[in-house]
């Protein structure tokens, strides 16, 4: 007799991977700071301000996505956030000015990535009812 794996572990693993990709995308700006500075001619302070905007939009977006997740479900929120984050990354690769980078990476990627943490954490916790403490 084979014992089936508890589906909650699959949900937890997928949530962990998706949240890791979203957070990794946000932190990647620190890795690419020097190459962006060299290629675009922007100062480190200007590029870092885009990172600040990214984190602020991530924080604000988390509230909105959490509310939308309760109303429309986690799947729809995560798919929408993933599409928004992907669009922001594609558009960020085509920018020519700092304001465009602020709009695409700072706002769009930040808001898109914020769709992962709150909804997926809440969903994963719902699968584990025993010994929550």
CSV table of N, CA, C and O in Angstrom, one decimal:
chain,number,residue,atom,x,y,z
A,1,UNK,N,0.8,-1.2,0.0
A,1,UNK,CA,0.0,0.0,0.0
A,1,UNK,C,0.9,1.2,0.0
A,1,UNK,O,1.8,1.4,0.8
A,2,UNK,N,0.7,2.1,-1.0
A,2,UNK,CA,1.5,3.3,-1.0
A,2,UNK,C,0.7,4.4,-0.3
A,2,UNK,O,-0.5,4.6,-0.5
A,3,UNK,N,1.5,5.2,0.4
A,3,UNK,CA,0.9,6.3,1.1
A,3,UNK,C,1.0,7.6,0.3
A,3,UNK,O,2.2,7.9,-0.2
A,4,UNK,N,-0.1,8.3,0.1
A,4,UNK,CA,0.0,9.5,-0.7
A,4,UNK,C,0.5,10.7,0.1
A,4,UNK,O,0.3,10.7,1.3
A,5,UNK,N,1.3,11.5,-0.6
A,5,UNK,CA,1.8,12.7,0.1
A,5,UNK,C,0.7,13.7,0.4
A,5,UNK,O,-0.2,13.9,-0.4
A,6,UNK,N,0.7,14.3,1.5
A,6,UNK,CA,-0.3,15.3,1.9
A,6,UNK,C,-0.2,16.5,1.0
A,6,UNK,O,0.9,17.1,0.8
A,7,UNK,N,-1.3,16.9,0.4
A,7,UNK,CA,-1.3,18.0,-0.6
A,7,UNK,C,-0.9,19.3,0.0
A,7,UNK,O,-0.4,20.2,-0.8
A,8,UNK,N,-1.0,19.5,1.2
A,8,UNK,CA,-0.6,20.7,1.9
A,8,UNK,C,0.9,21.0,1.7
A,8,UNK,O,1.4,22.1,1.6
A,9,UNK,N,1.7,19.9,1.7
A,9,UNK,CA,3.1,20.0,1.4
A,9,UNK,C,3.4,20.5,0.0
A,9,UNK,O,4.4,21.3,-0.2
A,10,UNK,N,2.6,20.1,-0.9
A,10,UNK,CA,2.8,20.6,-2.3
A,10,UNK,C,2.5,22.1,-2.4
A,10,UNK,O,3.2,22.9,-3.0
A,11,UNK,N,1.4,22.5,-1.7
A,11,UNK,CA,1.0,23.9,-1.7
A,11,UNK,C,2.1,24.7,-1.0
A,11,UNK,O,2.5,25.8,-1.4
A,12,UNK,N,2.6,24.2,0.1
A,12,UNK,CA,3.7,24.9,0.8
A,12,UNK,C,4.9,25.0,0.0
A,12,UNK,O,5.5,26.1,-0.1
A,13,UNK,N,5.3,24.0,-0.7
A,13,UNK,CA,6.5,24.0,-1.6
A,13,UNK,C,6.3,25.0,-2.7
A,13,UNK,O,7.2,25.8,-3.0
A,14,UNK,N,5.2,25.0,-3.3
A,14,UNK,CA,4.9,25.9,-4.5
A,14,UNK,C,4.9,27.3,-3.9
A,14,UNK,O,5.4,28.2,-4.6
A,15,UNK,N,4.3,27.5,-2.8
A,15,UNK,CA,4.2,28.9,-2.2
A,15,UNK,C,5.6,29.4,-1.9
A,15,UNK,O,6.0,30.5,-2.2
A,16,UNK,N,6.5,28.5,-1.3
A,16,UNK,CA,7.8,28.9,-1.0
A,16,UNK,C,8.6,29.3,-2.3
A,16,UNK,O,9.3,30.3,-2.3
A,17,UNK,N,8.4,28.5,-3.3
A,17,UNK,CA,9.2,28.8,-4.6
A,17,UNK,C,8.7,30.1,-5.2
A,17,UNK,O,9.5,30.9,-5.7
A,18,UNK,N,7.4,30.3,-5.2
A,18,UNK,CA,6.9,31.5,-5.9
A,18,UNK,C,7.2,32.8,-5.1
A,18,UNK,O,7.7,33.8,-5.6
A,19,UNK,N,7.1,32.7,-3.7
A,19,UNK,CA,7.5,33.8,-2.9
A,19,UNK,C,9.0,34.1,-3.0
A,19,UNK,O,9.4,35.3,-3.1
A,20,UNK,N,9.8,33.0,-3.1
A,20,UNK,CA,11.3,33.2,-3.3
A,20,UNK,C,11.6,33.9,-4.6
A,20,UNK,O,12.5,34.7,-4.6
A,21,UNK,N,10.9,33.5,-5.7
A,21,UNK,CA,11.1,34.2,-6.9
A,21,UNK,C,10.8,35.7,-6.9
A,21,UNK,O,11.5,36.5,-7.4
A,22,UNK,N,9.6,36.0,-6.2
A,22,UNK,CA,9.2,37.4,-6.1
A,22,UNK,C,10.2,38.2,-5.3
A,22,UNK,O,10.6,39.3,-5.8
A,23,UNK,N,10.6,37.7,-4.2
A,23,UNK,CA,11.6,38.5,-3.3
A,23,UNK,C,12.9,38.5,-4.0
A,23,UNK,O,13.6,39.5,-4.0
A,24,UNK,N,13.3,37.4,-4.7
A,24,UNK,CA,14.6,37.4,-5.4
A,24,UNK,C,14.6,38.5,-6.5
A,24,UNK,O,15.7,39.1,-6.7
A,25,UNK,N,13.5,38.7,-7.1
A,25,UNK,CA,13.4,39.7,-8.2
A,25,UNK,C,13.7,41.1,-7.6
A,25,UNK,O,14.4,41.9,-8.2
A,26,UNK,N,13.1,41.3,-6.5
A,26,UNK,CA,13.2,42.6,-5.9
A,26,UNK,C,14.7,42.8,-5.4
A,26,UNK,O,15.3,43.9,-5.6
A,27,UNK,N,15.2,41.8,-4.8
A,27,UNK,CA,16.6,42.0,-4.3
A,27,UNK,C,17.6,42.0,-5.5
A,27,UNK,O,18.8,42.3,-5.3
A,28,UNK,N,17.3,41.6,-6.7
A,28,UNK,CA,18.2,41.5,-7.8
A,28,UNK,C,18.7,42.9,-8.2
A,28,UNK,O,19.8,43.0,-8.8
A,29,UNK,N,18.0,43.9,-7.9
A,29,UNK,CA,18.5,45.3,-8.2
A,29,UNK,C,19.8,45.6,-7.6
A,29,UNK,O,20.7,46.2,-8.2
A,30,UNK,N,20.0,45.1,-6.3
A,30,UNK,CA,21.3,45.2,-5.7
A,30,UNK,C,22.4,44.5,-6.4
A,30,UNK,O,23.6,45.0,-6.4
A,31,UNK,N,22.1,43.4,-7.0
A,31,UNK,CA,23.1,42.6,-7.7
A,31,UNK,C,23.5,43.4,-9.0
A,31,UNK,O,24.7,43.4,-9.4
A,32,UNK,N,22.5,44.0,-9.7
A,32,UNK,CA,22.7,44.6,-11.0
A,32,UNK,C,23.0,46.1,-10.8
A,32,UNK,O,23.0,46.8,-11.9
A,33,UNK,N,23.2,46.6,-9.6
A,33,UNK,CA,23.4,48.0,-9.4
A,33,UNK,C,24.6,48.6,-10.3
A,33,UNK,O,24.5,49.5,-11.0
A,34,UNK,N,25.7,47.9,-10.1
A,34,UNK,CA,26.9,48.4,-10.9
A,34,UNK,C,26.8,48.3,-12.4
A,34,UNK,O,27.1,49.2,-13.1
A,35,UNK,N,26.3,47.1,-12.9
A,35,UNK,CA,26.1,47.1,-14.4
A,35,UNK,C,25.1,48.1,-14.9
A,35,UNK,O,25.3,48.7,-16.0
A,36,UNK,N,24.0,48.4,-14.1
A,36,UNK,CA,23.1,49.4,-14.6
A,36,UNK,C,23.7,50.8,-14.5
A,36,UNK,O,23.5,51.6,-15.5
A,37,UNK,N,24.5,51.0,-13.5
A,37,UNK,CA,25.2,52.3,-13.4
A,37,UNK,C,26.1,52.5,-14.6
A,37,UNK,O,26.1,53.6,-15.2
A,38,UNK,N,26.9,51.5,-14.9
A,38,UNK,CA,27.8,51.6,-16.0
A,38,UNK,C,27.1,51.7,-17.4
A,38,UNK,O,27.5,52.5,-18.2
A,39,UNK,N,26.0,50.9,-17.6
A,39,UNK,CA,25.4,50.9,-18.9
A,39,UNK,C,24.5,52.2,-19.1
A,39,UNK,O,24.5,52.7,-20.2
A,40,UNK,N,23.9,52.6,-18.1
A,40,UNK,CA,22.9,53.7,-18.3
A,40,UNK,C,23.5,55.1,-17.9
A,40,UNK,O,22.9,56.1,-18.3
A,41,UNK,N,24.6,55.1,-17.1
A,41,UNK,CA,25.1,56.4,-16.7
A,41,UNK,C,24.4,57.1,-15.5
A,41,UNK,O,24.6,58.2,-15.3
A,42,UNK,N,23.5,56.3,-14.8
A,42,UNK,CA,22.8,56.9,-13.7
A,42,UNK,C,23.7,56.7,-12.4
A,42,UNK,O,24.5,55.8,-12.3
A,43,UNK,N,23.4,57.6,-11.5
A,43,UNK,CA,24.1,57.5,-10.2
A,43,UNK,C,23.6,56.3,-9.4
A,43,UNK,O,22.4,55.9,-9.5
A,44,UNK,N,24.4,55.8,-8.4
A,44,UNK,CA,23.9,54.8,-7.5
A,44,UNK,C,22.8,55.2,-6.7
A,44,UNK,O,21.9,54.5,-6.4
A,45,UNK,N,22.8,56.5,-6.3
A,45,UNK,CA,21.7,57.1,-5.5
A,45,UNK,C,20.4,57.1,-6.3
A,45,UNK,O,19.3,56.8,-5.7
A,46,UNK,N,20.4,57.4,-7.6
A,46,UNK,CA,19.2,57.4,-8.4
A,46,UNK,C,18.7,56.0,-8.6
A,46,UNK,O,17.5,55.8,-8.5
A,47,UNK,N,19.6,55.0,-8.8
A,47,UNK,CA,19.1,53.7,-8.9
A,47,UNK,C,18.6,53.1,-7.6
A,47,UNK,O,17.6,52.4,-7.6
A,48,UNK,N,19.2,53.5,-6.5
A,48,UNK,CA,18.7,53.1,-5.2
A,48,UNK,C,17.4,53.7,-4.9
A,48,UNK,O,16.6,53.1,-4.2
A,49,UNK,N,17.1,54.9,-5.4
A,49,UNK,CA,15.8,55.5,-5.2
A,49,UNK,C,14.7,54.6,-5.9
A,49,UNK,O,13.6,54.5,-5.4
A,50,UNK,N,15.0,54.0,-7.0
A,50,UNK,CA,14.1,53.1,-7.7
A,50,UNK,C,13.9,51.9,-6.8
A,50,UNK,O,12.7,51.4,-6.7
A,51,UNK,N,14.9,51.4,-6.1
A,51,UNK,CA,14.8,50.3,-5.2
A,51,UNK,C,13.9,50.7,-4.0
A,51,UNK,O,13.0,49.9,-3.6
A,52,UNK,N,14.0,51.9,-3.5
A,52,UNK,CA,13.1,52.4,-2.4
A,52,UNK,C,11.7,52.4,-2.9
A,52,UNK,O,10.8,51.9,-2.2
A,53,UNK,N,11.5,52.9,-4.1
A,53,UNK,CA,10.1,53.0,-4.7
A,53,UNK,C,9.6,51.5,-4.8
A,53,UNK,O,8.4,51.3,-4.6
A,54,UNK,N,10.4,50.6,-5.2
A,54,UNK,CA,10.0,49.2,-5.3
A,54,UNK,C,9.5,48.6,-4.0
A,54,UNK,O,8.5,48.0,-4.0
A,55,UNK,N,10.3,48.9,-2.9
A,55,UNK,CA,9.9,48.4,-1.6
A,55,UNK,C,8.6,49.0,-1.1
A,55,UNK,O,7.8,48.4,-0.5
A,56,UNK,N,8.5,50.3,-1.3
A,56,UNK,CA,7.3,51.0,-0.9
A,56,UNK,C,6.0,50.5,-1.7
A,56,UNK,O,5.0,50.3,-1.1
A,57,UNK,N,6.2,50.3,-3.0
A,57,UNK,CA,5.1,49.8,-3.7
A,57,UNK,C,4.8,48.3,-3.4
A,57,UNK,O,3.6,47.9,-3.4
A,58,UNK,N,5.8,47.6,-3.0
A,58,UNK,CA,5.6,46.2,-2.5
A,58,UNK,C,4.8,46.2,-1.2
A,58,UNK,O,3.9,45.4,-1.1
A,59,UNK,N,5.1,47.1,-0.3
A,59,UNK,CA,4.4,47.2,1.0
A,59,UNK,C,2.9,47.6,0.8
A,59,UNK,O,2.0,47.0,1.3
A,60,UNK,N,2.7,48.6,0.0
A,60,UNK,CA,1.4,49.1,-0.3
A,60,UNK,C,0.6,48.1,-1.1
A,60,UNK,O,-0.6,47.9,-0.8
A,61,UNK,N,1.2,47.5,-2.0
A,61,UNK,CA,0.5,46.5,-2.8
A,61,UNK,C,0.1,45.2,-2.0
A,61,UNK,O,-0.9,44.6,-2.4
A,62,UNK,N,0.9,44.9,-1.0
A,62,UNK,CA,0.5,43.7,-0.2
A,62,UNK,C,-0.9,43.9,0.5
A,62,UNK,O,-1.6,42.9,0.6
A,63,UNK,N,-1.2,45.1,0.9
A,63,UNK,CA,-2.5,45.3,1.5
A,63,UNK,C,-3.6,45.1,0.4
A,63,UNK,O,-4.6,44.4,0.7
A,64,UNK,N,-3.4,45.7,-0.7
A,64,UNK,CA,-4.4,45.6,-1.8
A,64,UNK,C,-4.6,44.2,-2.3
A,64,UNK,O,-5.7,43.7,-2.4
A,65,UNK,N,-3.5,43.5,-2.5
A,65,UNK,CA,-3.6,42.1,-3.0
A,65,UNK,C,-4.2,41.2,-1.9
A,65,UNK,O,-4.9,40.2,-2.2
A,66,UNK,N,-3.9,41.5,-0.6
A,66,UNK,CA,-4.6,40.7,0.4
A,66,UNK,C,-6.1,40.8,0.4
A,66,UNK,O,-6.8,39.8,0.6
A,67,UNK,N,-6.6,42.0,0.2
A,67,UNK,CA,-8.0,42.2,0.1
A,67,UNK,C,-8.6,41.5,-1.1
A,67,UNK,O,-9.6,40.9,-1.0
A,68,UNK,N,-7.9,41.7,-2.2
A,68,UNK,CA,-8.3,41.0,-3.5
A,68,UNK,C,-8.3,39.5,-3.3
A,68,UNK,O,-9.2,38.8,-3.9
A,69,UNK,N,-7.3,39.0,-2.6
A,69,UNK,CA,-7.2,37.6,-2.4
A,69,UNK,C,-8.4,37.0,-1.6
A,69,UNK,O,-9.0,36.0,-2.0
A,70,UNK,N,-8.9,37.8,-0.6
A,70,UNK,CA,-10.1,37.4,0.1
A,70,UNK,C,-11.3,37.4,-0.7
A,70,UNK,O,-12.2,36.6,-0.6
A,71,UNK,N,-11.4,38.3,-1.7
A,71,UNK,CA,-12.6,38.5,-2.5
A,71,UNK,C,-12.6,37.6,-3.7
A,71,UNK,O,-13.6,37.0,-4.0
A,72,UNK,N,-11.4,37.4,-4.4
A,72,UNK,CA,-11.4,36.7,-5.7
A,72,UNK,C,-10.6,35.4,-5.6
A,72,UNK,O,-10.7,34.6,-6.6
A,73,UNK,N,-9.9,35.1,-4.5
A,73,UNK,CA,-9.2,33.9,-4.4
A,73,UNK,C,-7.7,34.1,-4.7
A,73,UNK,O,-7.3,35.0,-5.5
A,74,UNK,N,-6.9,33.2,-4.1
A,74,UNK,CA,-5.4,33.3,-4.2
A,74,UNK,C,-4.9,33.0,-5.6
A,74,UNK,O,-4.0,33.7,-6.1
A,75,UNK,N,-5.5,32.1,-6.3
A,75,UNK,CA,-5.1,31.7,-7.6
A,75,UNK,C,-5.1,32.9,-8.6
A,75,UNK,O,-4.2,33.2,-9.3
A,76,UNK,N,-6.3,33.6,-8.6
A,76,UNK,CA,-6.4,34.8,-9.5
A,76,UNK,C,-5.4,35.9,-9.1
A,76,UNK,O,-4.9,36.5,-10.0
A,77,UNK,N,-5.2,36.1,-7.9
A,77,UNK,CA,-4.3,37.2,-7.4
A,77,UNK,C,-2.9,36.8,-7.8
A,77,UNK,O,-2.2,37.7,-8.3
A,78,UNK,N,-2.5,35.6,-7.6
A,78,UNK,CA,-1.1,35.2,-7.9
A,78,UNK,C,-0.8,35.3,-9.4
A,78,UNK,O,0.2,35.7,-9.8
A,79,UNK,N,-1.8,34.8,-10.2
A,79,UNK,CA,-1.6,34.9,-11.6
A,79,UNK,C,-1.6,36.3,-12.1
A,79,UNK,O,-0.7,36.6,-13.0
A,80,UNK,N,-2.4,37.1,-11.6
A,80,UNK,CA,-2.4,38.6,-12.0
A,80,UNK,C,-1.1,39.2,-11.6
A,80,UNK,O,-0.5,40.0,-12.3
A,81,UNK,N,-0.7,39.0,-10.3
A,81,UNK,CA,0.6,39.5,-9.9
A,81,UNK,C,1.8,39.1,-10.7
A,81,UNK,O,2.7,39.8,-11.0
A,82,UNK,N,1.8,37.8,-11.0
A,82,UNK,CA,2.9,37.2,-11.8
A,82,UNK,C,2.9,37.9,-13.2
A,82,UNK,O,4.0,38.2,-13.7
A,83,UNK,N,1.7,38.1,-13.8
A,83,UNK,CA,1.7,38.7,-15.1
A,83,UNK,C,2.2,40.2,-15.0
A,83,UNK,O,2.9,40.6,-15.9
A,84,UNK,N,1.8,40.9,-14.0
A,84,UNK,CA,2.2,42.2,-13.8
A,84,UNK,C,3.7,42.3,-13.5
A,84,UNK,O,4.4,43.2,-14.1
A,85,UNK,N,4.2,41.4,-12.7
A,85,UNK,CA,5.7,41.4,-12.5
A,85,UNK,C,6.4,41.1,-13.7
A,85,UNK,O,7.4,41.7,-14.1
A,86,UNK,N,6.0,40.1,-14.5
A,86,UNK,CA,6.6,39.8,-15.8
A,86,UNK,C,6.6,40.9,-16.7
A,86,UNK,O,7.6,41.2,-17.4
A,87,UNK,N,5.5,41.6,-16.8
A,87,UNK,CA,5.4,42.8,-17.7
A,87,UNK,C,6.3,43.9,-17.3
A,87,UNK,O,7.0,44.4,-18.1
A,88,UNK,N,6.4,44.1,-16.0
A,88,UNK,CA,7.3,45.1,-15.5
A,88,UNK,C,8.8,44.8,-15.8
A,88,UNK,O,9.6,45.6,-16.1
A,89,UNK,N,9.1,43.5,-15.7
A,89,UNK,CA,10.5,43.1,-16.0
A,89,UNK,C,10.8,43.2,-17.5
A,89,UNK,O,11.9,43.7,-17.8
A,90,UNK,N,9.9,42.8,-18.3
A,90,UNK,CA,10.1,43.0,-19.8
A,90,UNK,C,10.3,44.5,-20.1
A,90,UNK,O,11.2,44.8,-20.9
A,91,UNK,N,9.4,45.3,-19.6
A,91,UNK,CA,9.4,46.7,-19.9
A,91,UNK,C,10.7,47.3,-19.3
A,91,UNK,O,11.3,48.3,-19.9
A,92,UNK,N,11.1,46.9,-18.2
A,92,UNK,CA,12.4,47.4,-17.6
A,92,UNK,C,13.6,47.1,-18.4
A,92,UNK,O,14.6,47.9,-18.4
A,93,UNK,N,13.5,46.1,-19.2
A,93,UNK,CA,14.7,45.8,-20.1
A,93,UNK,C,14.8,46.7,-21.3
A,93,UNK,O,15.8,46.7,-22.0
A,94,UNK,N,13.7,47.5,-21.5
A,94,UNK,CA,13.7,48.4,-22.7
A,94,UNK,C,13.8,49.9,-22.3
A,94,UNK,O,13.6,50.7,-23.2
A,95,UNK,N,14.0,50.2,-21.1
A,95,UNK,CA,14.0,51.6,-20.7
A,95,UNK,C,15.2,52.4,-21.2
A,95,UNK,O,16.2,51.8,-21.4
A,96,UNK,N,15.0,53.7,-21.3
A,96,UNK,CA,16.1,54.6,-21.7
A,96,UNK,C,16.3,55.7,-20.7
A,96,UNK,O,17.4,56.3,-20.7
A,97,UNK,N,15.3,56.0,-19.9
A,97,UNK,CA,15.5,57.0,-18.9
A,97,UNK,C,15.1,56.5,-17.5
A,97,UNK,O,14.5,55.5,-17.3
A,98,UNK,N,15.6,57.3,-16.5
A,98,UNK,CA,15.4,56.9,-15.1
A,98,UNK,C,13.9,56.9,-14.7
A,98,UNK,O,13.5,56.0,-14.0
A,99,UNK,N,13.1,57.8,-15.2
A,99,UNK,CA,11.7,57.8,-14.9
A,99,UNK,C,11.0,56.6,-15.4
A,99,UNK,O,10.1,56.0,-14.8
A,100,UNK,N,11.4,56.1,-16.6
A,100,UNK,CA,10.8,54.9,-17.1
A,100,UNK,C,11.2,53.7,-16.3
A,100,UNK,O,10.4,52.8,-16.0
A,101,UNK,N,12.4,53.6,-15.8
A,101,UNK,CA,12.9,52.6,-14.9
A,101,UNK,C,12.1,52.6,-13.6
A,101,UNK,O,11.8,51.6,-13.0
A,102,UNK,N,11.9,53.8,-13.1
A,102,UNK,CA,11.1,54.0,-11.8
A,102,UNK,C,9.7,53.4,-12.0
A,102,UNK,O,9.2,52.8,-11.1
A,103,UNK,N,9.1,53.7,-13.1
A,103,UNK,CA,7.7,53.3,-13.4
A,103,UNK,C,7.7,51.8,-13.6
A,103,UNK,O,6.8,51.1,-13.0
A,104,UNK,N,8.6,51.2,-14.4
A,104,UNK,CA,8.5,49.8,-14.7
A,104,UNK,C,9.0,48.9,-13.6
A,104,UNK,O,8.3,48.0,-13.2
A,105,UNK,N,10.2,49.2,-13.1
A,105,UNK,CA,10.8,48.3,-12.0
A,105,UNK,C,10.3,48.8,-10.7
A,105,UNK,O,9.9,48.0,-9.8
A,106,UNK,N,10.3,50.1,-10.4
A,106,UNK,CA,9.9,50.6,-9.1
A,106,UNK,C,8.5,50.3,-8.8
A,106,UNK,O,8.2,49.8,-7.7
A,107,UNK,N,7.6,50.7,-9.7
A,107,UNK,CA,6.2,50.5,-9.4
A,107,UNK,C,5.6,49.1,-9.9
A,107,UNK,O,5.0,48.4,-9.1
A,108,UNK,N,5.8,48.8,-11.1
A,108,UNK,CA,5.1,47.7,-11.7
A,108,UNK,C,5.6,46.4,-11.1
A,108,UNK,O,4.8,45.5,-10.7
A,109,UNK,N,6.9,46.2,-11.0
A,109,UNK,CA,7.5,45.0,-10.5
A,109,UNK,C,7.2,44.9,-9.0
A,109,UNK,O,6.9,43.8,-8.4
A,110,UNK,N,7.3,46.0,-8.3
A,110,UNK,CA,7.0,46.0,-6.8
A,110,UNK,C,5.6,45.6,-6.5
A,110,UNK,O,5.3,44.8,-5.6
A,111,UNK,N,4.6,46.2,-7.3
A,111,UNK,CA,3.2,45.8,-7.1
A,111,UNK,C,3.0,44.4,-7.5
A,111,UNK,O,2.2,43.7,-6.8
A,112,UNK,N,3.5,44.0,-8.6
A,112,UNK,CA,3.4,42.6,-9.0
A,112,UNK,C,3.9,41.6,-8.0
A,112,UNK,O,3.3,40.6,-7.7
A,113,UNK,N,5.1,41.8,-7.5
A,113,UNK,CA,5.7,40.9,-6.6
A,113,UNK,C,5.0,40.8,-5.3
A,113,UNK,O,5.0,39.8,-4.6
A,114,UNK,N,4.3,41.9,-4.9
A,114,UNK,CA,3.6,41.9,-3.6
A,114,UNK,C,2.4,41.0,-3.6
A,114,UNK,O,1.8,40.8,-2.6
A,115,UNK,N,2.0,40.5,-4.8
A,115,UNK,CA,0.8,39.6,-4.9
A,115,UNK,C,1.1,38.2,-4.4
A,115,UNK,O,0.2,37.4,-4.3
A,116,UNK,N,2.4,38.0,-4.0
A,116,UNK,CA,2.7,36.6,-3.6
A,116,UNK,C,2.7,36.3,-2.1
A,116,UNK,O,2.1,35.4,-1.7
A,117,UNK,N,3.4,37.2,-1.4
A,117,UNK,CA,3.7,36.9,0.0
A,117,UNK,C,2.4,36.7,0.9
A,117,UNK,O,2.2,35.6,1.5
A,118,UNK,N,1.6,37.7,0.9
A,118,UNK,CA,0.4,37.6,1.8
A,118,UNK,C,-0.6,36.5,1.4
A,118,UNK,O,-0.9,35.7,2.2
A,119,UNK,N,-1.0,36.5,0.1
A,119,UNK,CA,-2.0,35.5,-0.2
A,119,UNK,C,-1.5,34.1,-0.1
A,119,UNK,O,-2.2,33.2,0.3
A,120,UNK,N,-0.2,33.8,-0.6
A,120,UNK,CA,0.3,32.5,-0.5
A,120,UNK,C,0.6,32.0,0.9
A,120,UNK,O,0.4,30.8,1.2
A,121,UNK,N,1.1,32.9,1.8
A,121,UNK,CA,1.3,32.6,3.2
A,121,UNK,C,0.0,32.2,3.8
A,121,UNK,O,-0.1,31.2,4.6
A,122,UNK,N,-1.1,33.0,3.6
A,122,UNK,CA,-2.4,32.7,4.2
A,122,UNK,C,-2.9,31.3,3.7
A,122,UNK,O,-3.5,30.5,4.4
A,123,UNK,N,-2.7,31.1,2.4
A,123,UNK,CA,-3.2,29.8,1.8
A,123,UNK,C,-2.5,28.6,2.3
A,123,UNK,O,-3.1,27.6,2.7
A,124,UNK,N,-1.2,28.7,2.4
A,124,UNK,CA,-0.4,27.6,3.0
A,124,UNK,C,-0.7,27.3,4.4
A,124,UNK,O,-0.8,26.1,4.8
A,125,UNK,N,-1.0,28.3,5.2
A,125,UNK,CA,-1.3,28.1,6.6
A,125,UNK,C,-2.6,27.4,6.8
A,125,UNK,O,-2.8,26.5,7.6
A,126,UNK,N,-3.6,27.6,5.9
A,126,UNK,CA,-4.9,27.0,5.9
A,126,UNK,C,-4.8,25.5,5.7
A,126,UNK,O,-5.7,24.8,6.2
A,127,UNK,N,-3.8,25.0,5.1
A,127,UNK,CA,-3.7,23.6,4.8
A,127,UNK,C,-3.2,22.8,6.1
A,127,UNK,O,-3.3,21.6,6.1
A,128,UNK,N,-2.6,23.5,7.0
A,128,UNK,CA,-2.1,22.8,8.2
A,128,UNK,C,-2.9,23.3,9.4
A,128,UNK,O,-2.6,24.3,10.0
A,129,UNK,N,-3.8,22.4,9.9
A,129,UNK,CA,-4.6,22.7,11.0
A,129,UNK,C,-4.1,22.2,12.3
A,129,UNK,O,-4.4,22.8,13.4
A,130,UNK,N,-3.4,21.1,12.3
A,130,UNK,CA,-3.0,20.4,13.5
A,130,UNK,C,-1.6,21.1,13.9
A,130,UNK,O,-0.8,21.4,13.1
A,131,UNK,N,-1.4,21.3,15.2
A,131,UNK,CA,-0.2,21.7,15.8
A,131,UNK,C,0.3,23.0,15.2
A,131,UNK,O,1.5,23.2,14.8
A,132,UNK,N,-0.6,24.0,15.0
A,132,UNK,CA,-0.2,25.3,14.4
A,132,UNK,C,0.8,26.1,15.2
A,132,UNK,O,1.6,26.8,14.7
A,133,UNK,N,0.7,25.9,16.5
A,133,UNK,CA,1.6,26.7,17.4
A,133,UNK,C,3.0,26.3,17.3
A,133,UNK,O,3.9,27.0,17.4
